[in-house]
Each structure stands twice: as structure tokens, then as C-alpha cells.
Tab-separated table of N, CA and C in Angstrom:
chain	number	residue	atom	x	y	z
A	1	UNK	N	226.855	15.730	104.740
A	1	UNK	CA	227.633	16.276	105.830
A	1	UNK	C	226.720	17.024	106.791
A	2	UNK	N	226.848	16.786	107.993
A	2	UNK	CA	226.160	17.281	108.970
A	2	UNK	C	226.948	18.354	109.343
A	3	UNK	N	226.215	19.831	109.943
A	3	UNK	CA	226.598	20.899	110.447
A	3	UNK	C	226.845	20.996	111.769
A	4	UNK	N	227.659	22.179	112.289
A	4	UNK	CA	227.909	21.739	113.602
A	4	UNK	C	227.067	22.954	114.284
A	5	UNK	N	226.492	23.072	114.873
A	5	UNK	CA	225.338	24.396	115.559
A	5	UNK	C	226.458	25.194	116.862
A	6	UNK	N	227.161	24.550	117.074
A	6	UNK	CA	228.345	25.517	118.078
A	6	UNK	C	227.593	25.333	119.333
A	7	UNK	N	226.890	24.410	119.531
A	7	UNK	CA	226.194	24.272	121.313
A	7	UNK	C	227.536	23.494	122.045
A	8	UNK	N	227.446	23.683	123.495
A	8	UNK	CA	228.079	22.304	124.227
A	8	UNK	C	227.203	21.547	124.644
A	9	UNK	N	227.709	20.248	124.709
A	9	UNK	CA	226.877	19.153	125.229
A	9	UNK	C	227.324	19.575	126.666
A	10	UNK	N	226.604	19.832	127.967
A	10	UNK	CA	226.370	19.950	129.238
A	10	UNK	C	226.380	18.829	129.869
A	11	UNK	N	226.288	17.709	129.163
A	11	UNK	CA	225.726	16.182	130.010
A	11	UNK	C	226.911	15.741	130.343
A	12	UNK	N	227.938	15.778	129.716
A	12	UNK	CA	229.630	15.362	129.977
A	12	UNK	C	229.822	15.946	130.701
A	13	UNK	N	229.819	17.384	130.908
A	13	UNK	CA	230.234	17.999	131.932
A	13	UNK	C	230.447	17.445	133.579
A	14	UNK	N	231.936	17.977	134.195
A	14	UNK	CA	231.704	17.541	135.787
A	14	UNK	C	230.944	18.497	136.366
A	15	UNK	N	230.305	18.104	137.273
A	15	UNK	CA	229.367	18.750	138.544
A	15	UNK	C	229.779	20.475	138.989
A	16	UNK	N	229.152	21.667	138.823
A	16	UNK	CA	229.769	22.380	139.278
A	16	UNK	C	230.509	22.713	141.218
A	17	UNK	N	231.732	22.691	141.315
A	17	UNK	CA	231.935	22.676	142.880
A	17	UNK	C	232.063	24.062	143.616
A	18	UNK	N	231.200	23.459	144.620
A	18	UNK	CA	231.064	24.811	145.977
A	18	UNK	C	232.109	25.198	146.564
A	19	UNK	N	232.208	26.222	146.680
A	19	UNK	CA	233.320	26.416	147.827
A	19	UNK	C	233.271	25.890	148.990
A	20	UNK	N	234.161	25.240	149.240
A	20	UNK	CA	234.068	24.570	150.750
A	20	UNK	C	234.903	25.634	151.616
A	21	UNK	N	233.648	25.467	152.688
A	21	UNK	CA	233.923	26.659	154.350
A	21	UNK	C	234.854	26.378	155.019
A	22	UNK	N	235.376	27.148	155.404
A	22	UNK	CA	236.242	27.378	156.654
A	22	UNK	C	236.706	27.821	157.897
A	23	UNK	N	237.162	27.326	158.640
A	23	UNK	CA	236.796	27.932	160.025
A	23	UNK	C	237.018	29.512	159.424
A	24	UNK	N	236.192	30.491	160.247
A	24	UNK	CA	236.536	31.951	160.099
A	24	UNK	C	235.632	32.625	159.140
A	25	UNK	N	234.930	31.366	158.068
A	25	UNK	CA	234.735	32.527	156.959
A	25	UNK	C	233.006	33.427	157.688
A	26	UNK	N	232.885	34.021	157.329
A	26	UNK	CA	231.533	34.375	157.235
A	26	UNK	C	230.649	34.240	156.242
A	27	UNK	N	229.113	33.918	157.021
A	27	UNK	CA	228.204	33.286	156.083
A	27	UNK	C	227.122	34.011	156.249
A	28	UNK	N	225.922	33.828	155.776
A	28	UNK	CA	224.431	33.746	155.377
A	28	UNK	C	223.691	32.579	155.192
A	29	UNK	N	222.589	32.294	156.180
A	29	UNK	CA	221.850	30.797	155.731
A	29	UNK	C	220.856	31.607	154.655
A	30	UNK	N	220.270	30.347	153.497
A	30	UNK	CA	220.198	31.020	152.299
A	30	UNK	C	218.518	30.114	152.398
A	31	UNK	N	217.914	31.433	152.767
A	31	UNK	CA	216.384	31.034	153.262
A	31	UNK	C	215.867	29.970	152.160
A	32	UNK	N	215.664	29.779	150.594
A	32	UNK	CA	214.889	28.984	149.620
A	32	UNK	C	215.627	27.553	150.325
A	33	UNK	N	217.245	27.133	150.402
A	33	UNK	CA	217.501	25.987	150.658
A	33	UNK	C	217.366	25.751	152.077
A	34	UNK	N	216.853	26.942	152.832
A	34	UNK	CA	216.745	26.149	154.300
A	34	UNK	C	215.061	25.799	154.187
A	35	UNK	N	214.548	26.569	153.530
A	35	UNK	CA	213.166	26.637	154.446
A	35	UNK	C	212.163	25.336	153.368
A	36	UNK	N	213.175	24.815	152.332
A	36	UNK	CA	212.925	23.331	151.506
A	36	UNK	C	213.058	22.032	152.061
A	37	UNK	N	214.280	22.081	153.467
A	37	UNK	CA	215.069	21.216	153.992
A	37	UNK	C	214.278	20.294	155.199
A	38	UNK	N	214.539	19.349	155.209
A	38	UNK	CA	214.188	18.419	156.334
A	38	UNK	C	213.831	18.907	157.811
A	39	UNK	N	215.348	19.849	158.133
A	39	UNK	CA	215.511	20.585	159.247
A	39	UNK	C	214.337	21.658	159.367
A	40	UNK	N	214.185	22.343	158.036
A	40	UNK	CA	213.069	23.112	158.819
A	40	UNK	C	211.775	22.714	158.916
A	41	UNK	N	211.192	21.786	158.271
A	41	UNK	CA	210.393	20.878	158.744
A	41	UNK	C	210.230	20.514	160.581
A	42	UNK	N	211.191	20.255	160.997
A	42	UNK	CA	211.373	19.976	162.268
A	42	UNK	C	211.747	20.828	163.479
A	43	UNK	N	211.976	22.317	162.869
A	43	UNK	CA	212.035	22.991	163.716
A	43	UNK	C	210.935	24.496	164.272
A	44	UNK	N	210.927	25.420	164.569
A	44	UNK	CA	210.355	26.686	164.824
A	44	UNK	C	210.279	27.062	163.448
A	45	UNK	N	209.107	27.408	162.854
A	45	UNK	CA	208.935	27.870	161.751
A	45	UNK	C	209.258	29.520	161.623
A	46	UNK	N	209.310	30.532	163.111
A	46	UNK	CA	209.488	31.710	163.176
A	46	UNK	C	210.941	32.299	163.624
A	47	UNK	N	212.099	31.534	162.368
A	47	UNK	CA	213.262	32.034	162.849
A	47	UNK	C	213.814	33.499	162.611
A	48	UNK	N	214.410	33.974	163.330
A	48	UNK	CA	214.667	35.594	163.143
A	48	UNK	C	215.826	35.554	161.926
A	49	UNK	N	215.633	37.126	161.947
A	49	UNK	CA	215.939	37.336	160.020
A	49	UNK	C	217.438	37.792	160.060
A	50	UNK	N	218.020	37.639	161.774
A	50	UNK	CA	219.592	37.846	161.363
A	50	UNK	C	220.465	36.619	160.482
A	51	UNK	N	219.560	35.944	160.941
A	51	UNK	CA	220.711	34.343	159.736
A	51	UNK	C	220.661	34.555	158.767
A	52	UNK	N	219.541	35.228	158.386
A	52	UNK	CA	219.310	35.008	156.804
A	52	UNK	C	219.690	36.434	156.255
A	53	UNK	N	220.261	37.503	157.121
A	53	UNK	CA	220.923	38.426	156.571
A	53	UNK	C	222.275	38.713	156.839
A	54	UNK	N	222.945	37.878	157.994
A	54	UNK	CA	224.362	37.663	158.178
A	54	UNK	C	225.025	38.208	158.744
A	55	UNK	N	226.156	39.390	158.620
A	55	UNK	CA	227.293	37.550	158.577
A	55	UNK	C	227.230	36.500	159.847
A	56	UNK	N	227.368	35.584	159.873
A	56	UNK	CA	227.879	34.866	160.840
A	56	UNK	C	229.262	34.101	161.062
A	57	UNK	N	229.781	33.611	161.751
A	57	UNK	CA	231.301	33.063	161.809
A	57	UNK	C	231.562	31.799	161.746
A	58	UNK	N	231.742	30.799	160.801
A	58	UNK	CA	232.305	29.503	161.012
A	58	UNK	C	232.900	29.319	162.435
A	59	UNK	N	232.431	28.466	163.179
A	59	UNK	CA	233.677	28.313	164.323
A	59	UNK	C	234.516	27.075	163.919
A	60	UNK	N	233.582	25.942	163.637
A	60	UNK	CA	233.624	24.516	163.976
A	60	UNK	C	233.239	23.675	162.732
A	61	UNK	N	233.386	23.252	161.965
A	61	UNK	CA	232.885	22.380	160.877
A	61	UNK	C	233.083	20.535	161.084
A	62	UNK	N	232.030	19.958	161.205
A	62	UNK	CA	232.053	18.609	161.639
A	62	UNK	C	231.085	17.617	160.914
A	63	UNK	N	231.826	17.282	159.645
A	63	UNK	CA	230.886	16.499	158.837
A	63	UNK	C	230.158	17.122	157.796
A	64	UNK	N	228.869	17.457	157.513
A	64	UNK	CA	227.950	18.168	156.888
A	64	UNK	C	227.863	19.450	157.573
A	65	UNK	N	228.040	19.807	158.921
A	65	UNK	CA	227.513	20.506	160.093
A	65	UNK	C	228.788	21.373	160.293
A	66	UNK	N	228.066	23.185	160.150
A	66	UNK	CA	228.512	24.057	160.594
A	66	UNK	C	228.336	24.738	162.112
A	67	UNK	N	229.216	25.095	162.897
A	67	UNK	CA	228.804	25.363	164.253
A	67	UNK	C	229.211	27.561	163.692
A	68	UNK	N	228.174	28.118	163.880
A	68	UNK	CA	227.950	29.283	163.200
A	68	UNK	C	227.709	30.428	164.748
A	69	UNK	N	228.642	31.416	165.217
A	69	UNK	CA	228.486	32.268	165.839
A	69	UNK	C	227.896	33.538	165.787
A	70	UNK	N	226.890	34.319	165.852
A	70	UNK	CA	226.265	35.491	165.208
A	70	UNK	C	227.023	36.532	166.138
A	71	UNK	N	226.893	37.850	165.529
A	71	UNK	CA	227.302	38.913	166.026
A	71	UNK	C	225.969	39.987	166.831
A	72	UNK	N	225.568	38.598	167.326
A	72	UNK	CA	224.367	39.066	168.435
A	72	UNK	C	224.386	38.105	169.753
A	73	UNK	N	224.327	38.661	171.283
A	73	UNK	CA	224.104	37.757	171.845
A	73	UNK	C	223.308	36.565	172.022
A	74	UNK	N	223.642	35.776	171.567
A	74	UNK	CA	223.031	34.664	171.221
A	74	UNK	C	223.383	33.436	171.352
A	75	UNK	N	222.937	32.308	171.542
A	75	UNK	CA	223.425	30.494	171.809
A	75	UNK	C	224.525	30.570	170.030
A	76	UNK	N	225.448	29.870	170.084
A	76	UNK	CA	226.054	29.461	168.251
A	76	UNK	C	225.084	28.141	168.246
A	77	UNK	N	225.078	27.736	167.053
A	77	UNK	CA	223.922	26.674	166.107
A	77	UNK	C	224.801	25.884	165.418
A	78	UNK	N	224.818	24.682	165.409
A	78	UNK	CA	224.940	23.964	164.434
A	78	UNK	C	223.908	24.092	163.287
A	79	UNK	N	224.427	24.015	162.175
A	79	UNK	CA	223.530	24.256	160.690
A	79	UNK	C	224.150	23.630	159.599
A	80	UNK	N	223.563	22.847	158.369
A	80	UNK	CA	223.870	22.086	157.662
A	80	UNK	C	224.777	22.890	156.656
A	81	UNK	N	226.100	22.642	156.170
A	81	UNK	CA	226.431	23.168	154.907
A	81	UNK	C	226.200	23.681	154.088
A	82	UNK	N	224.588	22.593	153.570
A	82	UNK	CA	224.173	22.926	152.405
A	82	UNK	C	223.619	24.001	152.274
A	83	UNK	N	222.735	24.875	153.509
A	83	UNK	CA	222.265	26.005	153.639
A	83	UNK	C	223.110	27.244	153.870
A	84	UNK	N	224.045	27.278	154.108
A	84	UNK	CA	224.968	27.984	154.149
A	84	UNK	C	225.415	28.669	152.755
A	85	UNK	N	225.251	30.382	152.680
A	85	UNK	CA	226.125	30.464	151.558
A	85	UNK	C	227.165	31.678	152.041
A	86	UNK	N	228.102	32.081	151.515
A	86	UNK	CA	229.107	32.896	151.919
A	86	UNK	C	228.570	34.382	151.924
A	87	UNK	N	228.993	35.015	152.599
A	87	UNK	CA	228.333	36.515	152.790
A	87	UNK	C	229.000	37.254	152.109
């Protein structure tokens, strides 16, 4: 007879899920997954440190793509989801 060690198998497991955004919520871009990403590859490597300390405002969500308003005068940005985490 084999013993049972009380682990879970993890591999069955479903995927853990994100909260999905909404217009209104406020966020934080979450510097390790932006500054890994394609996008920042391709953009200004010297972005200022209000994104990455927050909040900002969902306006617009279109696809993958957040349209994000800061509480600084400033242009709003489209920015990928995935970098996005809730404030």
C-alpha cells in the first residue's frame, strides 16, 4: 500500500484569473512586466515614475489596450493590460 504525502497535484489545476479592468478603476503600470515587454523595447527608455506609482484612470479599454488618464497634466496613453496592475 502506498501512502498518501497530502501534496496537491498543481498540474490539473485551472490557470489562475486576473481581474479584468474597468472603465473607472484605477491603476499602476507594474515596472518588472513593462520594462520585460516588447513595448518598452520600442519606446523612451526614461519614463517618469508617476505610472509606476499611480493611480491612473481607466477611460477606454479596446482589445488588450488600456487608454489610462493621470492625475497630472498630461497627453492619456494607451498601455497594454498586461502591464497594468490595480492600485
Amino acid at each position: 500500500m502506498s501512502e498518501q504525502t497530502g501534496k496537491i497535484d498543481d498540474s490539473q489545476s485551472p490557470p489562475k484569473v486576473q481581474k479584468k479592468l474597468r472603465k473607472g478603476d484605477l491603476i499602476k503600470v507594474d515596472r518588472e512586466k513593462y520594462s520585460n515587454s516588447l513595448e518598452s523595447k520600442a519606446s523612451d527608455t526614461s519614463l517618469p515614475e508617476y505610472i509606476f506609482q499611480g493611480p491612473g484612470e481607466v477611460l477606454l479599454i479596446k482589445g488588450d489596450y488600456c487608454q489610462v488618464r493621470w492625475r497630472r497634466p498630461v497627453p492619456d496613453v494607451w498601455i497594454n493590460s498586461d502591464h497594468i496592475v490595480s492600485y
